[in-house]
Amino acid sequence: MPPRRVITGRSQEPRQRFAEELRLLRQEKGVSLQKLAEVVGWDPSQFGKLETGRTLGSPEVAQALDQYYGTPGLLLALWELAVADTSQFKEQYRRYMTLEAEAVGLWQYSVSAPPGLLQTDGYACEALTAGGLRGEELNQQVEARTSRRKLLEGQDAPPFRAILSEAVLRTAMRDAQEWRRQLEYLLEAAERPNTTLHVLPFGAGPHGLMNTDTMFLRLLDGRTVAYTENDVRGELVEETSRVERLHRTYDAVRDLALKPAESRTFILRMLEEVPCEPST
């Protein structure tokens, strides 16, 4: 089969194509970033970042620009493709991200950080900065990570169960107010009908997953796969016997954890210990 001919000469990479279309539409309209911001209502620096691909913004921004440019649904569709594009993730995570998006059920054990699916923007930024990311790469990876939250939102969201080691709730962020937001987000998530959180207290003692973040995905074809990660590497586990052994270990850890209601109380107690922003 001959290679597909490129008609427009524009990027075939979803994120870059979204940025190109925004830039071209504004140029055709003959308006500056400042003027665009005045009319549509966001900061001009936001539109500058959108047009250079440094951020994808929100669906609300894409819809507002569709209305302004007279392109009903076009920019929102391009935004959705860009957000869903797994190439924004580092290579080792891409196949896992593809499977995660297709999963009909998810289970996780978290060693020392909130699950990526439940991280706030502030937490993701501080964690990735601590890992050495800076500048545009940091912005891209923060957005890639936090966009995953949408998987657990909406009427058709899959069930998600997470066991949080007490270390997750004791390893506070440097910014106390951002840490409050993260804990509040965990409490909000725990109230959703599809999300169940357990806290595993230190008093539970040693167990089989204490050094390994572990996620299980139940897929449409009935298979379950696992993804394990430590400080050095991550591994997608698809061999049935290995997944089964990991799942038995996970079940044993869940038996040691607090029940959901007790876990929400535990998280609330951690939140109450965080200093409030001083009133002025």
PDB file of C-alpha atoms in Angstrom:
ATOM      1  CA  MET A   1       0.000   0.000   0.000  1.00  0.00           C
ATOM      2  CA  PRO A   2       1.483   3.385  -0.969  1.00  0.00           C
ATOM      3  CA  PRO A   3       2.126   5.823   1.879  1.00  0.00           C
ATOM      4  CA  ARG A   4      -0.762   8.150   2.660  1.00  0.00           C
ATOM      5  CA  ARG A   5      -0.306  11.496   1.001  1.00  0.00           C
ATOM      6  CA  VAL A   6      -0.207  14.441   3.391  1.00  0.00           C
ATOM      7  CA  ILE A   7      -2.769  16.960   2.095  1.00  0.00           C
ATOM      8  CA  THR A   8      -2.276  19.956   4.361  1.00  0.00           C
ATOM      9  CA  GLY A   9       1.394  19.618   5.221  1.00  0.00           C
ATOM     10  CA  ARG A  10       0.470  20.170   8.877  1.00  0.00           C
ATOM     11  CA  SER A  11       1.569  18.039  11.796  1.00  0.00           C
ATOM     12  CA  GLN A  12       0.056  14.562  12.162  1.00  0.00           C
ATOM     13  CA  GLU A  13       0.917  14.552  15.885  1.00  0.00           C
ATOM     14  CA  PRO A  14      -2.295  15.397  17.812  1.00  0.00           C
ATOM     15  CA  ARG A  15      -0.811  17.784  20.357  1.00  0.00           C
ATOM     16  CA  GLN A  16       1.185  19.737  17.790  1.00  0.00           C
ATOM     17  CA  ARG A  17      -1.730  19.796  15.339  1.00  0.00           C
ATOM     18  CA  PHE A  18      -3.990  21.325  17.977  1.00  0.00           C
ATOM     19  CA  ALA A  19      -1.415  24.077  18.582  1.00  0.00           C
ATOM     20  CA  GLU A  20      -0.984  24.689  14.832  1.00  0.00           C
ATOM     21  CA  GLU A  21      -4.708  25.042  14.212  1.00  0.00           C
ATOM     22  CA  LEU A  22      -5.049  27.526  17.066  1.00  0.00           C
ATOM     23  CA  ARG A  23      -2.172  29.589  15.730  1.00  0.00           C
ATOM     24  CA  LEU A  24      -3.447  29.562  12.131  1.00  0.00           C
ATOM     25  CA  LEU A  25      -7.016  30.431  13.086  1.00  0.00           C
ATOM     26  CA  ARG A  26      -5.846  33.443  15.094  1.00  0.00           C
ATOM     27  CA  GLN A  27      -3.592  34.607  12.271  1.00  0.00           C
ATOM     28  CA  GLU A  28      -6.431  34.284   9.753  1.00  0.00           C
ATOM     29  CA  LYS A  29      -8.634  36.291  12.092  1.00  0.00           C
ATOM     30  CA  GLY A  30      -5.928  38.945  12.302  1.00  0.00           C
ATOM     31  CA  VAL A  31      -6.039  39.396  16.080  1.00  0.00           C
ATOM     32  CA  SER A  32      -3.284  39.544  18.681  1.00  0.00           C
ATOM     33  CA  LEU A  33      -3.042  37.311  21.724  1.00  0.00           C
ATOM     34  CA  GLN A  34      -3.978  40.310  23.861  1.00  0.00           C
ATOM     35  CA  LYS A  35      -7.082  41.025  21.778  1.00  0.00           C
ATOM     36  CA  LEU A  36      -8.066  37.353  21.801  1.00  0.00           C
ATOM     37  CA  ALA A  37      -7.785  37.281  25.583  1.00  0.00           C
ATOM     38  CA  GLU A  38      -9.943  40.397  25.914  1.00  0.00           C
ATOM     39  CA  VAL A  39     -12.707  38.917  23.764  1.00  0.00           C
ATOM     40  CA  VAL A  40     -12.674  35.296  24.948  1.00  0.00           C
ATOM     41  CA  GLY A  41     -11.812  36.004  28.578  1.00  0.00           C
ATOM     42  CA  TRP A  42      -8.607  34.146  29.489  1.00  0.00           C
ATOM     43  CA  ASP A  43      -5.100  35.433  30.177  1.00  0.00           C
ATOM     44  CA  PRO A  44      -3.089  36.068  26.961  1.00  0.00           C
ATOM     45  CA  SER A  45      -0.200  33.968  28.291  1.00  0.00           C
ATOM     46  CA  GLN A  46      -2.590  30.985  28.352  1.00  0.00           C
ATOM     47  CA  PHE A  47      -3.241  31.342  24.622  1.00  0.00           C
ATOM     48  CA  GLY A  48       0.472  31.754  23.968  1.00  0.00           C
ATOM     49  CA  LYS A  49       1.151  28.448  25.717  1.00  0.00           C
ATOM     50  CA  LEU A  50      -1.658  26.768  23.781  1.00  0.00           C
ATOM     51  CA  GLU A  51      -0.261  27.918  20.450  1.00  0.00           C
ATOM     52  CA  THR A  52       3.248  26.675  21.238  1.00  0.00           C
ATOM     53  CA  GLY A  53       2.050  23.317  22.540  1.00  0.00           C
ATOM     54  CA  ARG A  54       3.235  23.955  26.105  1.00  0.00           C
ATOM     55  CA  THR A  55      -0.258  23.286  27.451  1.00  0.00           C
ATOM     56  CA  LEU A  56      -3.540  21.853  26.189  1.00  0.00           C
ATOM     57  CA  GLY A  57      -5.779  23.952  28.392  1.00  0.00           C
ATOM     58  CA  SER A  58      -9.278  22.763  29.225  1.00  0.00           C
ATOM     59  CA  PRO A  59     -12.301  21.689  27.163  1.00  0.00           C
ATOM     60  CA  GLU A  60     -13.973  24.946  28.190  1.00  0.00           C
ATOM     61  CA  VAL A  61     -11.184  26.936  26.498  1.00  0.00           C
ATOM     62  CA  ALA A  62     -11.452  24.820  23.343  1.00  0.00           C
ATOM     63  CA  GLN A  63     -15.233  25.332  23.238  1.00  0.00           C
ATOM     64  CA  ALA A  64     -14.886  29.090  23.747  1.00  0.00           C
ATOM     65  CA  LEU A  65     -12.388  29.297  20.892  1.00  0.00           C
ATOM     66  CA  ASP A  66     -14.632  27.169  18.659  1.00  0.00           C
ATOM     67  CA  GLN A  67     -17.395  29.692  19.246  1.00  0.00           C
ATOM     68  CA  TYR A  68     -15.122  32.681  18.624  1.00  0.00           C
ATOM     69  CA  TYR A  69     -13.602  31.296  15.411  1.00  0.00           C
ATOM     70  CA  GLY A  70     -16.852  29.836  14.091  1.00  0.00           C
ATOM     71  CA  THR A  71     -15.512  26.269  14.031  1.00  0.00           C
ATOM     72  CA  PRO A  72     -18.212  24.384  15.966  1.00  0.00           C
ATOM     73  CA  GLY A  73     -16.738  21.236  17.508  1.00  0.00           C
ATOM     74  CA  LEU A  74     -13.459  21.280  15.537  1.00  0.00           C
ATOM     75  CA  LEU A  75     -11.115  22.559  18.229  1.00  0.00           C
ATOM     76  CA  LEU A  76     -12.829  20.530  20.937  1.00  0.00           C
ATOM     77  CA  ALA A  77     -12.359  17.378  18.829  1.00  0.00           C
ATOM     78  CA  LEU A  78      -8.671  18.199  18.278  1.00  0.00           C
ATOM     79  CA  TRP A  79      -8.296  18.863  22.006  1.00  0.00           C
ATOM     80  CA  GLU A  80      -9.806  15.459  22.825  1.00  0.00           C
ATOM     81  CA  LEU A  81      -7.401  13.726  20.418  1.00  0.00           C
ATOM     82  CA  ALA A  82      -4.433  15.587  21.909  1.00  0.00           C
ATOM     83  CA  VAL A  83      -5.399  14.706  25.492  1.00  0.00           C
ATOM     84  CA  ALA A  84      -5.883  11.032  24.568  1.00  0.00           C
ATOM     85  CA  ASP A  85      -2.574  10.762  22.697  1.00  0.00           C
ATOM     86  CA  THR A  86      -0.329   8.367  24.648  1.00  0.00           C
ATOM     87  CA  SER A  87       2.822   9.684  22.961  1.00  0.00           C
ATOM     88  CA  GLN A  88       2.849  12.507  25.510  1.00  0.00           C
ATOM     89  CA  PHE A  89       3.864   9.903  28.095  1.00  0.00           C
ATOM     90  CA  LYS A  90       7.377   8.539  28.388  1.00  0.00           C
ATOM     91  CA  GLU A  91       7.978   5.424  26.301  1.00  0.00           C
ATOM     92  CA  GLN A  92       7.920   2.910  29.165  1.00  0.00           C
ATOM     93  CA  TYR A  93       4.371   3.924  30.114  1.00  0.00           C
ATOM     94  CA  ARG A  94       2.747   4.087  26.674  1.00  0.00           C
ATOM     95  CA  ARG A  95       1.372   0.570  26.374  1.00  0.00           C
ATOM     96  CA  TYR A  96       0.194   0.710  29.979  1.00  0.00           C
ATOM     97  CA  MET A  97      -1.586   4.027  29.323  1.00  0.00           C
ATOM     98  CA  THR A  98      -3.316   2.546  26.287  1.00  0.00           C
ATOM     99  CA  LEU A  99      -4.576  -0.385  28.364  1.00  0.00           C
ATOM    100  CA  GLU A 100      -5.560   1.871  31.275  1.00  0.00           C
ATOM    101  CA  ALA A 101      -7.811   3.914  28.985  1.00  0.00           C
ATOM    102  CA  GLU A 102      -9.588   0.700  27.920  1.00  0.00           C
ATOM    103  CA  ALA A 103      -9.904  -0.848  31.392  1.00  0.00           C
ATOM    104  CA  VAL A 104     -13.312  -1.752  32.813  1.00  0.00           C
ATOM    105  CA  GLY A 105     -11.966  -2.097  36.364  1.00  0.00           C
ATOM    106  CA  LEU A 106      -8.850  -0.880  38.203  1.00  0.00           C
ATOM    107  CA  TRP A 107      -7.140  -1.715  41.524  1.00  0.00           C
ATOM    108  CA  GLN A 108      -4.020  -0.075  42.941  1.00  0.00           C
ATOM    109  CA  TYR A 109      -1.649  -0.218  45.886  1.00  0.00           C
ATOM    110  CA  SER A 110       0.339   2.990  46.489  1.00  0.00           C
ATOM    111  CA  VAL A 111       3.538   2.960  48.519  1.00  0.00           C
ATOM    112  CA  SER A 112       4.306   6.637  49.170  1.00  0.00           C
ATOM    113  CA  ALA A 113       2.417   8.886  46.734  1.00  0.00           C
ATOM    114  CA  PRO A 114      -1.259   9.263  45.815  1.00  0.00           C
ATOM    115  CA  PRO A 115      -2.248   7.249  42.740  1.00  0.00           C
ATOM    116  CA  GLY A 116      -1.613   9.153  39.527  1.00  0.00           C
ATOM    117  CA  LEU A 117      -5.356   8.957  38.805  1.00  0.00           C
ATOM    118  CA  LEU A 118      -6.028  10.911  42.014  1.00  0.00           C
ATOM    119  CA  GLN A 119      -3.231  13.497  41.990  1.00  0.00           C
ATOM    120  CA  THR A 120      -3.986  17.208  41.899  1.00  0.00           C
ATOM    121  CA  ASP A 121      -2.128  19.491  39.504  1.00  0.00           C
ATOM    122  CA  GLY A 122      -0.112  20.896  42.407  1.00  0.00           C
ATOM    123  CA  TYR A 123       0.970  17.490  43.671  1.00  0.00           C
ATOM    124  CA  ALA A 124       1.926  16.264  40.200  1.00  0.00           C
ATOM    125  CA  CYS A 125       3.984  19.406  39.604  1.00  0.00           C
ATOM    126  CA  GLU A 126       5.903  19.132  42.883  1.00  0.00           C
ATOM    127  CA  ALA A 127       6.512  15.388  42.458  1.00  0.00           C
ATOM    128  CA  LEU A 128       7.734  15.695  38.859  1.00  0.00           C
ATOM    129  CA  THR A 129       9.896  18.701  39.749  1.00  0.00           C
ATOM    130  CA  ALA A 130      11.509  16.608  42.498  1.00  0.00           C
ATOM    131  CA  GLY A 131      12.215  14.010  39.801  1.00  0.00           C
ATOM    132  CA  GLY A 132      14.250  16.553  37.829  1.00  0.00           C
ATOM    133  CA  LEU A 133      11.782  17.812  35.218  1.00  0.00           C
ATOM    134  CA  ARG A 134      11.825  21.490  34.315  1.00  0.00           C
ATOM    135  CA  GLY A 135      10.309  23.916  31.849  1.00  0.00           C
ATOM    136  CA  GLU A 136       8.255  22.683  28.909  1.00  0.00           C
ATOM    137  CA  GLU A 137       8.878  19.013  29.667  1.00  0.00           C
ATOM    138  CA  LEU A 138       7.556  19.530  33.204  1.00  0.00           C
ATOM    139  CA  ASN A 139       4.426  21.280  31.938  1.00  0.00           C
ATOM    140  CA  GLN A 140       3.778  18.534  29.420  1.00  0.00           C
ATOM    141  CA  GLN A 141       4.209  15.693  31.917  1.00  0.00           C
ATOM    142  CA  VAL A 142       2.051  17.414  34.569  1.00  0.00           C
ATOM    143  CA  GLU A 143      -0.721  17.811  32.035  1.00  0.00           C
ATOM    144  CA  ALA A 144      -0.301  14.250  30.800  1.00  0.00           C
ATOM    145  CA  ARG A 145      -0.540  12.873  34.330  1.00  0.00           C
ATOM    146  CA  THR A 146      -3.446  14.963  35.556  1.00  0.00           C
ATOM    147  CA  SER A 147      -5.481  14.445  32.377  1.00  0.00           C
ATOM    148  CA  ARG A 148      -5.787  10.802  33.469  1.00  0.00           C
ATOM    149  CA  ARG A 149      -8.203  11.885  36.218  1.00  0.00           C
ATOM    150  CA  LYS A 150     -10.937  12.098  33.585  1.00  0.00           C
ATOM    151  CA  LEU A 151     -10.888   8.302  33.371  1.00  0.00           C
ATOM    152  CA  LEU A 152     -12.584   8.104  36.788  1.00  0.00           C
ATOM    153  CA  GLU A 153     -15.100  10.866  36.156  1.00  0.00           C
ATOM    154  CA  GLY A 154     -18.515  10.665  34.558  1.00  0.00           C
ATOM    155  CA  GLN A 155     -21.448   8.282  34.605  1.00  0.00           C
ATOM    156  CA  ASP A 156     -19.646   5.446  32.804  1.00  0.00           C
ATOM    157  CA  ALA A 157     -16.395   5.636  34.801  1.00  0.00           C
ATOM    158  CA  PRO A 158     -14.928   2.216  35.684  1.00  0.00           C
ATOM    159  CA  PRO A 159     -14.728   1.062  39.323  1.00  0.00           C
ATOM    160  CA  PHE A 160     -11.447   1.949  41.015  1.00  0.00           C
ATOM    161  CA  ARG A 161     -10.147   0.607  44.327  1.00  0.00           C
ATOM    162  CA  ALA A 162      -6.944   1.970  45.857  1.00  0.00           C
ATOM    163  CA  ILE A 163      -5.029   0.952  48.968  1.00  0.00           C
ATOM    164  CA  LEU A 164      -2.913   3.829  50.281  1.00  0.00           C
ATOM    165  CA  SER A 165      -0.035   3.093  52.581  1.00  0.00           C
ATOM    166  CA  GLU A 166      -0.066   5.445  55.556  1.00  0.00           C
ATOM    167  CA  ALA A 167       3.183   6.821  54.113  1.00  0.00           C
ATOM    168  CA  VAL A 168       1.121   8.371  51.293  1.00  0.00           C
ATOM    169  CA  LEU A 169      -0.695  10.512  53.850  1.00  0.00           C
ATOM    170  CA  ARG A 170       2.369  11.251  55.983  1.00  0.00           C
ATOM    171  CA  THR A 171       4.617  12.420  53.129  1.00  0.00           C
ATOM    172  CA  ALA A 172       3.332  15.986  52.963  1.00  0.00           C
ATOM    173  CA  MET A 173       4.084  18.483  50.225  1.00  0.00           C
ATOM    174  CA  ARG A 174       6.283  21.507  50.926  1.00  0.00           C
ATOM    175  CA  ASP A 175       3.344  23.793  50.128  1.00  0.00           C
ATOM    176  CA  ALA A 176       0.855  23.209  52.951  1.00  0.00           C
ATOM    177  CA  GLN A 177      -2.094  24.660  51.035  1.00  0.00           C
ATOM    178  CA  GLU A 178      -1.426  22.449  48.014  1.00  0.00           C
ATOM    179  CA  TRP A 179      -1.191  19.498  50.384  1.00  0.00           C
ATOM    180  CA  ARG A 180      -4.588  20.432  51.832  1.00  0.00           C
ATOM    181  CA  ARG A 181      -6.010  20.450  48.297  1.00  0.00           C
ATOM    182  CA  GLN A 182      -4.558  17.012  47.640  1.00  0.00           C
ATOM    183  CA  LEU A 183      -6.058  15.522  50.798  1.00  0.00           C
ATOM    184  CA  GLU A 184      -9.387  17.218  50.092  1.00  0.00           C
ATOM    185  CA  TYR A 185      -9.348  15.739  46.592  1.00  0.00           C
ATOM    186  CA  LEU A 186      -8.805  12.248  48.017  1.00  0.00           C
ATOM    187  CA  LEU A 187     -11.796  12.745  50.319  1.00  0.00           C
ATOM    188  CA  GLU A 188     -13.927  13.982  47.413  1.00  0.00           C
ATOM    189  CA  ALA A 189     -12.890  11.013  45.281  1.00  0.00           C
ATOM    190  CA  ALA A 190     -13.729   8.596  48.102  1.00  0.00           C
ATOM    191  CA  GLU A 191     -17.348   9.807  47.986  1.00  0.00           C
ATOM    192  CA  ARG A 192     -17.797   8.798  44.346  1.00  0.00           C
ATOM    193  CA  PRO A 193     -19.794   5.614  43.796  1.00  0.00           C
ATOM    194  CA  ASN A 194     -17.071   4.116  41.580  1.00  0.00           C
ATOM    195  CA  THR A 195     -14.086   4.868  43.855  1.00  0.00           C
ATOM    196  CA  THR A 196     -13.114   2.983  47.018  1.00  0.00           C
ATOM    197  CA  LEU A 197     -10.138   4.008  49.153  1.00  0.00           C
ATOM    198  CA  HIS A 198      -8.469   1.996  51.902  1.00  0.00           C
ATOM    199  CA  VAL A 199      -5.691   3.226  54.177  1.00  0.00           C
ATOM    200  CA  LEU A 200      -3.084   0.676  55.237  1.00  0.00           C
ATOM    201  CA  PRO A 201      -1.747   1.869  58.629  1.00  0.00           C
ATOM    202  CA  PHE A 202       1.882   1.410  59.602  1.00  0.00           C
ATOM    203  CA  GLY A 203       0.717  -0.906  62.365  1.00  0.00           C
ATOM    204  CA  ALA A 204      -0.283  -3.508  59.769  1.00  0.00           C
ATOM    205  CA  GLY A 205       3.377  -4.524  59.613  1.00  0.00           C
ATOM    206  CA  PRO A 206       5.420  -5.972  56.719  1.00  0.00           C
ATOM    207  CA  HIS A 207       3.563  -7.300  53.682  1.00  0.00           C
ATOM    208  CA  GLY A 208       4.180  -8.474  50.132  1.00  0.00           C
ATOM    209  CA  LEU A 209       3.778  -5.134  48.330  1.00  0.00           C
ATOM    210  CA  MET A 210       5.438  -2.736  50.756  1.00  0.00           C
ATOM    211  CA  ASN A 211       8.138  -1.607  48.279  1.00  0.00           C
ATOM    212  CA  THR A 212       6.160  -1.807  45.039  1.00  0.00           C
ATOM    213  CA  ASP A 213       3.400   0.349  43.598  1.00  0.00           C
ATOM    214  CA  THR A 214       1.020  -2.051  41.866  1.00  0.00           C
ATOM    215  CA  MET A 215      -1.906  -1.472  39.506  1.00  0.00           C
ATOM    216  CA  PHE A 216      -4.281  -4.073  38.101  1.00  0.00           C
ATOM    217  CA  LEU A 217      -6.398  -3.477  35.014  1.00  0.00           C
ATOM    218  CA  ARG A 218      -9.350  -5.655  34.051  1.00  0.00           C
ATOM    219  CA  LEU A 219      -9.765  -5.426  30.277  1.00  0.00           C
ATOM    220  CA  LEU A 220     -12.761  -5.782  27.989  1.00  0.00           C
ATOM    221  CA  ASP A 221     -11.688  -9.249  26.874  1.00  0.00           C
ATOM    222  CA  GLY A 222     -11.784 -10.488  30.477  1.00  0.00           C
ATOM    223  CA  ARG A 223      -8.006 -10.521  30.990  1.00  0.00           C
ATOM    224  CA  THR A 224      -6.345  -8.810  33.935  1.00  0.00           C
ATOM    225  CA  VAL A 225      -2.882  -7.284  33.570  1.00  0.00           C
ATOM    226  CA  ALA A 226      -0.683  -5.684  36.211  1.00  0.00           C
ATOM    227  CA  TYR A 227       1.808  -2.855  36.256  1.00  0.00           C
ATOM    228  CA  THR A 228       4.451  -2.750  38.984  1.00  0.00           C
ATOM    229  CA  GLU A 229       6.786   0.131  39.691  1.00  0.00           C
ATOM    230  CA  ASN A 230       9.566   0.993  42.111  1.00  0.00           C
ATOM    231  CA  ASP A 231      12.158   3.771  42.212  1.00  0.00           C
ATOM    232  CA  VAL A 232      14.217   2.143  39.455  1.00  0.00           C
ATOM    233  CA  ARG A 233      11.821   0.723  36.880  1.00  0.00           C
ATOM    234  CA  GLY A 234       8.280  -0.138  35.887  1.00  0.00           C
ATOM    235  CA  GLU A 235       7.069  -3.391  34.375  1.00  0.00           C
ATOM    236  CA  LEU A 236       3.871  -4.376  32.601  1.00  0.00           C
ATOM    237  CA  VAL A 237       2.966  -7.917  33.696  1.00  0.00           C
ATOM    238  CA  GLU A 238       0.684  -9.850  31.338  1.00  0.00           C
ATOM    239  CA  GLU A 239       1.582 -13.465  32.114  1.00  0.00           C
ATOM    240  CA  THR A 240      -1.517 -14.971  33.742  1.00  0.00           C
ATOM    241  CA  SER A 241       0.280 -16.898  36.508  1.00  0.00           C
ATOM    242  CA  ARG A 242       2.318 -13.858  37.587  1.00  0.00           C
ATOM    243  CA  VAL A 243      -0.736 -11.601  37.569  1.00  0.00           C
ATOM    244  CA  GLU A 244      -2.617 -14.148  39.684  1.00  0.00           C
ATOM    245  CA  ARG A 245       0.195 -14.305  42.269  1.00  0.00           C
ATOM    246  CA  LEU A 246       0.297 -10.521  42.471  1.00  0.00           C
ATOM    247  CA  HIS A 247      -3.457 -10.366  42.836  1.00  0.00           C
ATOM    248  CA  ARG A 248      -3.424 -12.828  45.734  1.00  0.00           C
ATOM    249  CA  THR A 249      -0.808 -10.661  47.423  1.00  0.00           C
ATOM    250  CA  TYR A 250      -2.949  -7.571  46.815  1.00  0.00           C
ATOM    251  CA  ASP A 251      -5.971  -9.276  48.365  1.00  0.00           C
ATOM    252  CA  ALA A 252      -3.901 -10.157  51.444  1.00  0.00           C
ATOM    253  CA  VAL A 253      -2.822  -6.515  51.784  1.00  0.00           C
ATOM    254  CA  ARG A 254      -6.424  -5.330  51.440  1.00  0.00           C
ATOM    255  CA  ASP A 255      -7.384  -7.615  54.315  1.00  0.00           C
ATOM    256  CA  LEU A 256      -4.888  -5.698  56.493  1.00  0.00           C
ATOM    257  CA  ALA A 257      -6.205  -2.261  55.486  1.00  0.00           C
ATOM    258  CA  LEU A 258      -8.875  -0.118  57.120  1.00  0.00           C
ATOM    259  CA  LYS A 259     -12.413  -0.289  55.826  1.00  0.00           C
ATOM    260  CA  PRO A 260     -13.539   2.545  53.507  1.00  0.00           C
ATOM    261  CA  ALA A 261     -15.406   4.509  56.214  1.00  0.00           C
ATOM    262  CA  GLU A 262     -12.477   4.192  58.638  1.00  0.00           C
ATOM    263  CA  SER A 263     -10.126   5.221  55.846  1.00  0.00           C
ATOM    264  CA  ARG A 264     -12.076   8.404  55.111  1.00  0.00           C
ATOM    265  CA  THR A 265     -11.910   9.257  58.817  1.00  0.00           C
ATOM    266  CA  PHE A 266      -8.151   8.648  58.777  1.00  0.00           C
ATOM    267  CA  ILE A 267      -7.662  10.965  55.768  1.00  0.00           C
ATOM    268  CA  LEU A 268      -9.848  13.617  57.405  1.00  0.00           C
ATOM    269  CA  ARG A 269      -7.679  13.430  60.530  1.00  0.00           C
ATOM    270  CA  MET A 270      -4.569  13.979  58.385  1.00  0.00           C
ATOM    271  CA  LEU A 271      -6.273  16.977  56.769  1.00  0.00           C
ATOM    272  CA  GLU A 272      -7.076  18.485  60.146  1.00  0.00           C
ATOM    273  CA  GLU A 273      -3.382  18.370  61.053  1.00  0.00           C
ATOM    274  CA  VAL A 274      -2.391  20.534  58.054  1.00  0.00           C
ATOM    275  CA  PRO A 275      -2.009  24.217  58.984  1.00  0.00           C
ATOM    276  CA  CYS A 276      -4.719  26.427  57.547  1.00  0.00           C
ATOM    277  CA  GLU A 277      -3.832  29.484  55.477  1.00  0.00           C
ATOM    278  CA  PRO A 278      -3.559  32.419  57.896  1.00  0.00           C
ATOM    279  CA  SER A 279      -6.487  34.822  57.674  1.00  0.00           C
ATOM    280  CA  THR A 280      -5.736  38.432  56.807  1.00  0.00           C
TER     281      THR A 280
END
